[in-house]
Amino acid sequence: MTARILVVDDIEANRRLLQAKLEAQYHTVLLAEHGAQALELAHAEAPEIILLDVMMPGMDGYEVCRRLKADPVTSYIPVVMVTALSEMEDRVRGLDAGAEDFLTKPVDDFLLNSRITALMRYNTVASELRQREASGIRSGAMEELNRDEIDRPSRIFIVDDEARSSARLANTLRAQGHKATTLMEAGDMGELASERVDVLILSLSARSFDPLKLIAHFKMNPVTRSISVILICDPHDKAKALRGLEIGASDMITIPIDRQELAARIRTQTRRTRYIDILRQRVDRGLELSVIDQLTGLHNRRYMNGQLEQFMQRAVRGNQPLSLMMADIDHFKAVNDTHGHQAGDDVLREIGKRLRANVRPTDVVCRTGGEEFVVLMPNTPGDLACAAAERIRKAVAAETFPVLGGSQSLRITVSAGVSTLQGADDRADDLMHRADTALYQAKTGGRNRVESIAA
């Protein structure tokens, strides 16, 4: 994978050096020489990663990072702080400003490539989810990200076959307010499935298992795929760490472990895990909202249109019958006018329940708007479709409908029209039109009845 990377540094030699390193890995590089230009380019070019120098005249890197993260247009772009400062407090300050990572000058090629590899993988997932949501499926139910949920203490699982080091690490994390469990304490990895673990810390020095195979397993398993994996590695084992990042690990930290750096990396990876989880939930919710009628829980017209086209294609290819029932609640306007819209909603919900209770699992039940419902009946000839429609009509009329919390009950009936696919030249609009015509005949013929146009 390659990325579009914005390099920000007030010294041209530094910019050109990073540009050369990145272009050697086939990345596309944008250059900015001060903070204001960086903000402009981030807005205009939407880079996938920003390498940001800390010590710049005027607006330093910390302030640039804060502004990037405060702007909804650029807040999602990962920022890596590049600093000549050697103090850990200075590095952690960058992470506190919102940066995802940091690199120390002179920039080590291994660390540069490993950080970019991890960020690119994160970007791929996050970008896909943001695009799916944007093309979704925006509706009033798409709430803002819950910052309290993202920032609360982490749930961490430590995988290391060295008891003393894993216990020491767990105690350090607990002292920082996190919930930490070691493999030694748990006995197995069942907790990964039963608990919503945010971060898995994996020692590359383990001897009783292959850490790289374990990473591959985690990333293939749907239960653990989204968990951020931080590798603990010896400084002399960079090749193995890079391979771990390529397989799917999210980050790495070298021993001896600095507590401040550990805390910062845990916080960053936890936020990423929860951000991805929340995006997935929002996309799933958006997809549901796009095909489900929220009042009745039935499928909506959008879903029906897609399913009808697919059912017709399958029916023609397999020379199988296909029928459609269109039903309409009789005198529904009178229900709303006399008893109010809440009573009308109660009736619609109950109609949905009775429809679902009287169709086959293979049938598709939809509310297409107002008081109109459609049932798609694959592999169903006209006579059986009429029998099914009659069964539904009787189920609706058989018992009264409780409304307004059960304080009243109403007699409700439906009229229905049935149509059947006529052949390869038939279109969805033709099938719907014939069902609508049959429904009109049922209405004009006295209501609470089923009519059919099969040919």
Tab-separated table of C-alpha atoms in Angstrom:
chain	number	residue	atom	x	y	z
A	1	MET	CA	0.000	0.000	0.000
A	2	THR	CA	1.081	3.565	-0.650
A	3	ALA	CA	-0.156	6.790	0.881
A	4	ARG	CA	-0.342	10.536	0.272
A	5	ILE	CA	1.808	12.014	3.022
A	6	LEU	CA	2.190	15.668	4.000
A	7	VAL	CA	5.650	16.528	5.381
A	8	VAL	CA	5.789	19.723	7.463
A	9	ASP	CA	9.192	21.179	8.437
A	10	ASP	CA	10.613	24.691	8.325
A	11	ILE	CA	14.053	23.409	7.233
A	12	GLU	CA	14.187	22.496	3.547
A	13	ALA	CA	16.936	19.881	3.984
A	14	ASN	CA	14.753	17.989	6.466
A	15	ARG	CA	11.776	18.145	4.129
A	16	ARG	CA	13.790	16.849	1.191
A	17	LEU	CA	15.331	14.033	3.231
A	18	LEU	CA	11.937	12.753	4.371
A	19	GLN	CA	10.589	13.191	0.853
A	20	ALA	CA	13.381	11.013	-0.539
A	21	LYS	CA	12.828	8.300	2.094
A	22	LEU	CA	9.076	8.230	1.462
A	23	GLU	CA	9.221	8.368	-2.317
A	24	ALA	CA	11.669	5.455	-2.226
A	25	GLN	CA	8.739	3.491	-0.769
A	26	TYR	CA	6.470	4.819	-3.560
A	27	HIS	CA	4.463	7.195	-1.408
A	28	THR	CA	3.183	10.511	-2.794
A	29	VAL	CA	4.664	13.407	-0.828
A	30	LEU	CA	3.316	16.920	-0.220
A	31	LEU	CA	5.550	19.566	1.385
A	32	ALA	CA	4.797	22.465	3.732
A	33	GLU	CA	7.357	24.770	5.330
A	34	HIS	CA	5.269	26.268	8.160
A	35	GLY	CA	2.137	25.631	10.193
A	36	ALA	CA	-0.256	27.876	8.279
A	37	GLN	CA	0.676	26.242	4.986
A	38	ALA	CA	0.255	22.818	6.569
A	39	LEU	CA	-3.293	23.659	7.650
A	40	GLU	CA	-4.124	24.935	4.156
A	41	LEU	CA	-2.727	21.833	2.438
A	42	ALA	CA	-4.442	19.502	4.893
A	43	HIS	CA	-7.751	21.146	3.997
A	44	ALA	CA	-7.171	21.264	0.263
A	45	GLU	CA	-5.376	17.967	-0.354
A	46	ALA	CA	-6.707	15.662	2.415
A	47	PRO	CA	-3.457	13.712	2.907
A	48	GLU	CA	-3.701	10.292	4.486
A	49	ILE	CA	-0.845	10.901	6.969
A	50	ILE	CA	0.901	14.063	8.228
A	51	LEU	CA	4.531	14.072	9.399
A	52	LEU	CA	4.737	17.217	11.499
A	53	ASP	CA	7.884	18.859	12.862
A	54	VAL	CA	7.568	20.117	16.429
A	55	MET	CA	10.042	23.008	16.534
A	56	MET	CA	8.897	25.567	13.971
A	57	PRO	CA	8.868	29.386	14.209
A	58	GLY	CA	5.532	31.080	14.723
A	59	MET	CA	3.089	28.208	15.105
A	60	ASP	CA	4.825	25.151	16.540
A	61	GLY	CA	3.871	21.553	15.779
A	62	TYR	CA	1.824	21.132	18.952
A	63	GLU	CA	-0.455	24.020	17.995
A	64	VAL	CA	-0.757	22.826	14.395
A	65	CYS	CA	-1.740	19.390	15.661
A	66	ARG	CA	-4.340	20.816	18.036
A	67	ARG	CA	-5.882	22.844	15.199
A	68	LEU	CA	-5.937	19.860	12.864
A	69	LYS	CA	-7.684	17.723	15.469
A	70	ALA	CA	-10.165	20.475	16.352
A	71	ASP	CA	-11.292	20.850	12.729
A	72	PRO	CA	-13.888	18.242	11.643
A	73	VAL	CA	-12.482	18.337	8.101
A	74	THR	CA	-8.985	17.240	9.188
A	75	SER	CA	-9.530	15.658	12.601
A	76	TYR	CA	-9.406	12.102	11.236
A	77	ILE	CA	-5.979	12.495	9.534
A	78	PRO	CA	-3.277	10.676	11.551
A	79	VAL	CA	-0.469	12.986	12.687
A	80	VAL	CA	3.059	11.792	13.469
A	81	MET	CA	5.143	14.327	15.395
A	82	VAL	CA	8.776	14.519	14.259
A	83	THR	CA	11.023	15.964	16.945
A	84	ALA	CA	14.675	16.431	17.799
A	85	LEU	CA	13.698	16.511	21.463
A	86	SER	CA	14.873	13.466	23.362
A	87	GLU	CA	12.823	13.902	26.538
A	88	MET	CA	9.886	11.524	26.773
A	89	GLU	CA	7.731	14.285	28.276
A	90	ASP	CA	8.113	16.282	25.074
A	91	ARG	CA	7.087	13.309	22.959
A	92	VAL	CA	4.092	12.520	25.137
A	93	ARG	CA	3.070	16.177	24.917
A	94	GLY	CA	2.607	15.622	21.185
A	95	LEU	CA	0.380	12.627	21.819
A	96	ASP	CA	-1.594	14.693	24.308
A	97	ALA	CA	-2.100	17.303	21.567
A	98	GLY	CA	-3.796	14.614	19.492
A	99	ALA	CA	-0.926	13.111	17.519
A	100	GLU	CA	-1.088	9.402	16.767
A	101	ASP	CA	2.646	8.808	17.032
A	102	PHE	CA	6.076	10.409	17.148
A	103	LEU	CA	9.476	9.943	15.531
A	104	THR	CA	12.813	11.276	16.757
A	105	LYS	CA	15.359	12.971	14.490
A	106	PRO	CA	17.393	11.702	12.816
A	107	VAL	CA	14.488	9.594	11.594
A	108	ASP	CA	15.216	5.878	11.643
A	109	ASP	CA	14.093	4.223	8.376
A	110	PHE	CA	12.725	1.162	10.177
A	111	LEU	CA	10.633	3.196	12.604
A	112	LEU	CA	9.421	5.499	9.826
A	113	ASN	CA	8.247	2.632	7.661
A	114	SER	CA	6.741	0.687	10.566
A	115	ARG	CA	4.708	3.652	11.818
A	116	ILE	CA	3.444	4.444	8.333
A	117	THR	CA	2.546	0.793	7.702
A	118	ALA	CA	0.440	0.675	10.874
A	119	LEU	CA	-1.246	4.001	10.140
A	120	MET	CA	-2.060	3.012	6.571
A	121	ARG	CA	-3.808	-0.133	7.768
A	122	TYR	CA	-5.830	1.864	10.281
A	123	ASN	CA	-6.640	4.443	7.584
A	124	THR	CA	-7.891	1.766	5.209
A	125	VAL	CA	-10.481	0.490	7.673
A	126	ALA	CA	-11.519	3.902	9.011
A	127	SER	CA	-11.774	5.454	5.541
A	128	GLU	CA	-13.928	2.620	4.223
A	129	LEU	CA	-16.292	2.918	7.175
A	130	ARG	CA	-16.525	6.717	6.834
A	131	GLN	CA	-17.308	6.380	3.127
A	132	ARG	CA	-19.943	3.733	3.764
A	133	GLU	CA	-21.523	5.929	6.388
A	134	ALA	CA	-21.421	8.994	4.119
A	135	SER	CA	-23.015	7.092	1.249
A	136	GLY	CA	-25.582	5.609	3.882
A	137	ILE	CA	-26.637	6.513	5.198
A	138	ARG	CA	-27.072	9.550	6.956
A	139	SER	CA	-30.218	9.978	8.956
A	140	GLY	CA	-31.272	11.687	12.122
A	141	ALA	CA	-30.187	8.662	14.131
A	142	MET	CA	-26.483	9.122	13.381
A	143	GLU	CA	-25.270	10.439	16.707
A	144	GLU	CA	-21.935	12.118	17.323
A	145	LEU	CA	-19.072	10.030	18.625
A	146	ASN	CA	-19.304	9.555	22.355
A	147	ARG	CA	-16.084	11.023	23.744
A	148	ASP	CA	-16.689	9.541	27.203
A	149	GLU	CA	-16.906	6.079	25.644
A	150	ILE	CA	-13.701	6.609	23.667
A	151	ASP	CA	-11.661	8.091	26.534
A	152	ARG	CA	-12.590	5.849	29.460
A	153	PRO	CA	-9.886	3.484	30.871
A	154	SER	CA	-8.735	0.675	28.609
A	155	ARG	CA	-9.357	-3.057	28.805
A	156	ILE	CA	-6.016	-4.716	28.104
A	157	PHE	CA	-4.960	-8.340	27.669
A	158	ILE	CA	-1.243	-9.169	27.987
A	159	VAL	CA	0.137	-12.187	26.107
A	160	ASP	CA	3.591	-13.106	27.373
A	161	ASP	CA	4.930	-16.458	28.569
A	162	GLU	CA	7.280	-14.769	31.045
A	163	ALA	CA	5.293	-14.518	34.272
A	164	ARG	CA	7.320	-11.827	36.040
A	165	SER	CA	7.463	-9.369	33.158
A	166	SER	CA	3.772	-9.757	32.308
A	167	ALA	CA	2.760	-9.292	35.970
A	168	ARG	CA	4.970	-6.224	36.259
A	169	LEU	CA	3.431	-4.734	33.111
A	170	ALA	CA	-0.101	-5.506	34.320
A	171	ASN	CA	0.561	-3.767	37.647
A	172	THR	CA	1.885	-0.712	35.822
A	173	LEU	CA	-1.250	-0.507	33.697
A	174	ARG	CA	-3.562	-1.017	36.680
A	175	ALA	CA	-1.794	1.795	38.504
A	176	GLN	CA	-2.679	3.989	35.520
A	177	GLY	CA	-6.355	3.117	35.943
A	178	HIS	CA	-6.735	0.451	33.258
A	179	LYS	CA	-8.195	-3.036	33.551
A	180	ALA	CA	-5.317	-5.383	32.699
A	181	THR	CA	-5.351	-9.173	32.544
A	182	THR	CA	-2.397	-11.427	31.775
A	183	LEU	CA	-2.496	-14.723	29.926
A	184	MET	CA	-1.055	-16.335	33.065
A	185	GLU	CA	-3.989	-15.054	35.139
A	186	ALA	CA	-6.666	-15.946	32.603
A	187	GLY	CA	-5.294	-19.384	31.780
A	188	ASP	CA	-6.431	-19.111	28.165
A	189	MET	CA	-7.596	-16.472	25.705
A	190	GLY	CA	-11.301	-17.002	26.240
A	191	GLU	CA	-11.560	-13.545	27.789
A	192	LEU	CA	-10.822	-12.014	24.400
A	193	ALA	CA	-14.148	-13.352	23.200
A	194	SER	CA	-16.168	-12.793	26.378
A	195	GLU	CA	-14.833	-9.312	27.189
A	196	ARG	CA	-14.622	-6.299	24.883
A	197	VAL	CA	-10.837	-6.010	24.994
A	198	ASP	CA	-9.457	-2.765	23.536
A	199	VAL	CA	-5.743	-3.511	23.346
A	200	LEU	CA	-3.752	-6.722	23.241
A	201	ILE	CA	-0.091	-6.423	24.267
A	202	LEU	CA	2.001	-9.175	22.709
A	203	SER	CA	5.604	-10.015	23.500
A	204	LEU	CA	7.708	-10.896	20.468
A	205	SER	CA	10.200	-12.631	22.786
A	206	ALA	CA	7.785	-15.415	23.733
A	207	ARG	CA	9.201	-18.907	23.319
A	208	SER	CA	6.220	-21.163	24.035
A	209	PHE	CA	4.240	-19.881	21.043
A	210	ASP	CA	4.860	-18.115	17.719
A	211	PRO	CA	3.837	-14.456	18.194
A	212	LEU	CA	3.570	-13.837	14.439
A	213	LYS	CA	1.175	-16.771	13.974
A	214	LEU	CA	-0.845	-15.427	16.878
A	215	ILE	CA	-1.162	-12.013	15.213
A	216	ALA	CA	-2.340	-13.661	11.992
A	217	HIS	CA	-4.891	-15.678	13.984
A	218	PHE	CA	-6.211	-12.581	15.765
A	219	LYS	CA	-6.644	-10.724	12.474
A	220	MET	CA	-8.453	-13.652	10.828
A	221	ASN	CA	-10.867	-14.103	13.735
A	222	PRO	CA	-13.947	-11.814	13.514
A	223	VAL	CA	-14.112	-11.657	17.332
A	224	THR	CA	-10.580	-10.251	17.719
A	225	ARG	CA	-9.993	-8.609	14.333
A	226	SER	CA	-10.666	-5.058	15.501
A	227	ILE	CA	-8.536	-5.268	18.677
A	228	SER	CA	-5.416	-3.109	18.518
A	229	VAL	CA	-2.225	-5.155	18.960
A	230	ILE	CA	0.871	-3.522	20.488
A	231	LEU	CA	4.078	-5.458	20.082
A	232	ILE	CA	6.812	-5.447	22.729
A	233	CYS	CA	10.131	-6.033	21.026
A	234	ASP	CA	13.832	-5.985	21.657
A	235	PRO	CA	15.611	-3.113	19.835
A	236	HIS	CA	17.734	-5.722	18.021
A	237	ASP	CA	14.662	-7.584	16.702
A	238	LYS	CA	13.350	-4.928	14.328
A	239	ALA	CA	12.837	-7.272	11.385
A	240	LYS	CA	10.456	-9.442	13.399
A	241	ALA	CA	8.590	-6.369	14.653
A	242	LEU	CA	8.193	-5.031	11.118
A	243	ARG	CA	6.861	-8.397	9.996
A	244	GLY	CA	4.363	-8.269	12.862
A	245	LEU	CA	3.190	-4.837	11.725
A	246	GLU	CA	2.828	-6.106	8.164
A	247	ILE	CA	0.724	-9.042	9.355
A	248	GLY	CA	-1.648	-6.827	11.301
A	249	ALA	CA	-0.197	-5.439	14.538
A	250	SER	CA	-1.134	-1.825	15.219
A	251	ASP	CA	1.926	-0.476	17.057
A	252	MET	CA	5.169	-1.428	18.743
A	253	ILE	CA	7.173	-0.379	21.765
A	254	THR	CA	10.765	-1.351	22.534
A	255	ILE	CA	12.204	-2.527	25.819
A	256	PRO	CA	12.997	-1.179	28.333
A	257	ILE	CA	9.446	0.187	28.357
A	258	ASP	CA	8.984	3.812	29.356
A	259	ARG	CA	5.821	4.185	31.432
A	260	GLN	CA	4.826	7.510	29.901
A	261	GLU	CA	5.257	6.198	26.380
A	262	LEU	CA	3.309	3.059	27.261
A	263	ALA	CA	0.450	5.136	28.668
A	264	ALA	CA	0.371	7.344	25.593
A	265	ARG	CA	0.415	4.415	23.167
A	266	ILE	CA	-2.296	2.565	25.107
A	267	ARG	CA	-4.471	5.672	24.984
A	268	THR	CA	-3.924	6.136	21.251
A	269	GLN	CA	-4.618	2.506	20.360
A	270	THR	CA	-7.675	2.345	22.615
A	271	ARG	CA	-9.123	5.379	20.902
A	272	ARG	CA	-8.517	3.799	17.516
A	273	THR	CA	-10.176	0.519	18.521
A	274	ARG	CA	-13.217	2.277	19.937
A	275	TYR	CA	-13.413	4.745	17.060
A	276	ILE	CA	-13.515	1.863	14.564
A	277	ASP	CA	-16.077	-0.002	16.704
A	278	ILE	CA	-18.314	3.065	16.890
A	279	LEU	CA	-18.007	3.689	13.148
A	280	ARG	CA	-18.966	0.069	12.469
A	281	GLN	CA	-21.977	0.355	14.767
A	282	ARG	CA	-23.041	3.561	13.047
A	283	VAL	CA	-22.675	2.039	9.595
A	284	ASP	CA	-24.597	-1.078	10.649
A	285	ARG	CA	-27.285	1.108	12.163
A	286	GLY	CA	-27.366	3.260	9.055
A	287	LEU	CA	-27.704	0.223	6.807
A	288	GLU	CA	-30.567	-1.000	8.957
A	289	LEU	CA	-32.287	2.383	8.822
A	290	SER	CA	-31.914	2.458	5.052
A	291	VAL	CA	-33.948	-0.741	4.529
A	292	ILE	CA	-36.216	-0.991	7.607
A	293	ASP	CA	-39.429	0.882	8.332
A	294	GLN	CA	-38.870	2.128	11.865
A	295	LEU	CA	-42.539	2.070	12.910
A	296	THR	CA	-43.398	-1.512	11.979
A	297	GLY	CA	-39.983	-3.157	11.747
A	298	LEU	CA	-40.856	-4.389	8.242
A	299	HIS	CA	-38.680	-3.770	5.206
A	300	ASN	CA	-39.278	-0.478	3.390
A	301	ARG	CA	-39.882	0.408	-0.272
A	302	ARG	CA	-36.175	0.836	-0.990
A	303	TYR	CA	-35.457	-2.713	0.100
A	304	MET	CA	-38.531	-4.070	-1.675
A	305	ASN	CA	-37.465	-2.554	-5.006
A	306	GLY	CA	-34.063	-4.245	-4.862
A	307	GLN	CA	-35.465	-7.598	-3.757
A	308	LEU	CA	-38.207	-7.580	-6.393
A	309	GLU	CA	-35.671	-7.113	-9.190
A	310	GLN	CA	-33.556	-9.983	-7.842
A	311	PHE	CA	-36.553	-12.282	-7.395
A	312	MET	CA	-37.716	-11.589	-10.948
A	313	GLN	CA	-34.295	-12.377	-12.410
A	314	ARG	CA	-34.078	-15.662	-10.473
A	315	ALA	CA	-37.620	-16.622	-11.429
A	316	VAL	CA	-36.939	-16.064	-15.140
A	317	ARG	CA	-33.592	-17.927	-15.043
A	318	GLY	CA	-35.058	-20.886	-13.169
A	319	ASN	CA	-38.447	-20.822	-14.890
A	320	GLN	CA	-40.086	-20.477	-11.464
A	321	PRO	CA	-43.261	-18.599	-10.516
A	322	LEU	CA	-43.254	-15.340	-8.586
A	323	SER	CA	-46.219	-13.527	-7.088
A	324	LEU	CA	-46.784	-10.247	-5.278
A	325	MET	CA	-49.507	-9.151	-2.889
A	326	MET	CA	-50.311	-5.489	-2.312
A	327	ALA	CA	-52.529	-4.767	0.712
A	328	ASP	CA	-54.116	-1.565	1.972
A	329	ILE	CA	-55.851	-0.897	5.310
A	330	ASP	CA	-59.535	-0.126	4.802
A	331	HIS	CA	-60.776	3.263	6.054
A	332	PHE	CA	-57.432	4.045	7.676
A	333	LYS	CA	-57.939	7.799	7.400
A	334	ALA	CA	-60.987	7.441	9.640
A	335	VAL	CA	-58.838	5.762	12.299
A	336	ASN	CA	-56.472	8.735	12.391
A	337	ASP	CA	-59.251	11.317	12.218
A	338	THR	CA	-61.356	9.695	14.944
A	339	HIS	CA	-58.807	8.232	17.338
A	340	GLY	CA	-55.628	10.174	16.547
A	341	HIS	CA	-52.303	9.353	14.942
A	342	GLN	CA	-51.067	7.381	17.957
A	343	ALA	CA	-53.941	4.948	17.444
A	344	GLY	CA	-53.104	4.860	13.753
A	345	ASP	CA	-49.501	3.961	14.573
A	346	ASP	CA	-50.721	1.186	16.895
A	347	VAL	CA	-52.778	-0.232	14.026
A	348	LEU	CA	-49.833	-0.107	11.617
A	349	ARG	CA	-47.576	-1.907	14.108
A	350	GLU	CA	-50.178	-4.628	14.687
A	351	ILE	CA	-50.700	-5.075	10.943
A	352	GLY	CA	-46.952	-5.644	10.665
A	353	LYS	CA	-47.062	-8.336	13.363
A	354	ARG	CA	-49.989	-10.170	11.735
A	355	LEU	CA	-48.379	-10.043	8.313
A	356	ARG	CA	-45.141	-11.546	9.654
A	357	ALA	CA	-47.082	-14.253	11.487
A	358	ASN	CA	-48.892	-15.381	8.339
A	359	VAL	CA	-46.175	-15.600	5.693
A	360	ARG	CA	-43.386	-18.072	4.967
A	361	PRO	CA	-39.779	-17.404	5.979
A	362	THR	CA	-38.905	-16.983	2.292
A	363	ASP	CA	-41.500	-14.244	1.740
A	364	VAL	CA	-40.490	-10.593	2.055
A	365	VAL	CA	-42.930	-8.317	3.898
A	366	CYS	CA	-42.654	-4.562	3.327
A	367	ARG	CA	-44.408	-1.386	4.315
A	368	THR	CA	-44.145	0.714	1.176
A	369	GLY	CA	-45.727	3.856	2.594
A	370	GLY	CA	-48.684	5.089	4.624
A	371	GLU	CA	-51.148	2.235	5.082
A	372	GLU	CA	-49.868	0.220	2.099
A	373	PHE	CA	-48.019	-3.083	2.427
A	374	VAL	CA	-46.443	-5.469	-0.079
A	375	VAL	CA	-45.536	-9.139	0.297
A	376	LEU	CA	-43.116	-10.669	-2.229
A	377	MET	CA	-43.733	-14.399	-2.664
A	378	PRO	CA	-40.919	-16.190	-4.534
A	379	ASN	CA	-41.585	-19.601	-6.100
A	380	THR	CA	-45.337	-19.055	-5.640
A	381	PRO	CA	-47.957	-19.434	-8.414
A	382	GLY	CA	-51.010	-17.210	-8.501
A	383	ASP	CA	-53.469	-19.608	-6.873
A	384	LEU	CA	-51.221	-20.179	-3.858
A	385	ALA	CA	-50.516	-16.445	-3.599
A	386	CYS	CA	-54.255	-15.743	-3.522
A	387	ALA	CA	-54.692	-18.370	-0.803
A	388	ALA	CA	-51.907	-16.715	1.208
A	389	ALA	CA	-53.479	-13.283	0.739
A	390	GLU	CA	-56.820	-14.644	1.898
A	391	ARG	CA	-55.157	-16.124	4.993
A	392	ILE	CA	-53.646	-12.712	5.770
A	393	ARG	CA	-56.987	-10.953	5.210
A	394	LYS	CA	-58.714	-13.300	7.630
A	395	ALA	CA	-55.955	-12.929	10.242
A	396	VAL	CA	-56.371	-9.156	10.174
A	397	ALA	CA	-60.159	-9.243	10.415
A	398	ALA	CA	-60.400	-12.079	12.949
A	399	GLU	CA	-59.486	-10.119	16.098
A	400	THR	CA	-59.812	-6.509	17.172
A	401	PHE	CA	-56.759	-4.226	17.327
A	402	PRO	CA	-55.849	-2.863	20.781
A	403	VAL	CA	-54.850	0.807	20.568
A	404	LEU	CA	-53.879	3.610	22.948
A	405	GLY	CA	-52.328	1.299	25.494
A	406	GLY	CA	-55.241	-1.141	25.315
A	407	SER	CA	-57.814	1.436	26.375
A	408	GLN	CA	-59.687	0.929	23.085
A	409	SER	CA	-59.983	-1.757	20.447
A	410	LEU	CA	-60.834	-1.346	16.777
A	411	ARG	CA	-62.114	-3.563	14.017
A	412	ILE	CA	-59.658	-3.380	11.130
A	413	THR	CA	-59.774	-4.974	7.699
A	414	VAL	CA	-57.540	-4.934	4.637
A	415	SER	CA	-58.092	-5.185	0.923
A	416	ALA	CA	-55.502	-6.966	-1.205
A	417	GLY	CA	-54.513	-7.343	-4.834
A	418	VAL	CA	-52.353	-10.164	-6.207
A	419	SER	CA	-50.305	-10.294	-9.397
A	420	THR	CA	-48.039	-12.971	-10.854
A	421	LEU	CA	-44.962	-12.776	-13.059
A	422	GLN	CA	-45.908	-13.383	-16.679
A	423	GLY	CA	-42.545	-14.005	-18.309
A	424	ALA	CA	-39.094	-12.720	-19.199
A	425	ASP	CA	-40.467	-9.499	-20.713
A	426	ASP	CA	-42.354	-8.587	-17.547
A	427	ARG	CA	-40.958	-5.642	-15.582
A	428	ALA	CA	-41.180	-4.821	-11.897
A	429	ASP	CA	-43.385	-1.835	-12.685
A	430	ASP	CA	-45.754	-4.113	-14.614
A	431	LEU	CA	-46.033	-6.531	-11.695
A	432	MET	CA	-46.654	-3.679	-9.240
A	433	HIS	CA	-49.178	-2.028	-11.565
A	434	ARG	CA	-51.239	-5.191	-11.933
A	435	ALA	CA	-51.252	-5.718	-8.149
A	436	ASP	CA	-52.331	-2.101	-7.691
A	437	THR	CA	-55.122	-2.557	-10.230
A	438	ALA	CA	-56.291	-5.706	-8.441
A	439	LEU	CA	-56.187	-3.833	-5.130
A	440	TYR	CA	-58.345	-1.083	-6.628
A	441	GLN	CA	-60.857	-3.719	-7.727
A	442	ALA	CA	-60.935	-5.102	-4.182
A	443	LYS	CA	-61.573	-1.606	-2.810
A	444	THR	CA	-64.349	-0.779	-5.268
A	445	GLY	CA	-65.822	-4.268	-4.897
A	446	GLY	CA	-66.642	-3.733	-1.219
A	447	ARG	CA	-63.273	-3.881	0.641
A	448	ASN	CA	-62.068	-6.618	3.022
A	449	ARG	CA	-61.469	-8.905	0.056
A	450	VAL	CA	-58.737	-10.245	-2.261
A	451	GLU	CA	-58.634	-9.751	-6.025
A	452	SER	CA	-56.104	-11.160	-8.482
A	453	ILE	CA	-54.686	-10.282	-11.885
A	454	ALA	CA	-52.571	-13.271	-12.808
A	455	ALA	CA	-52.449	-12.795	-16.565
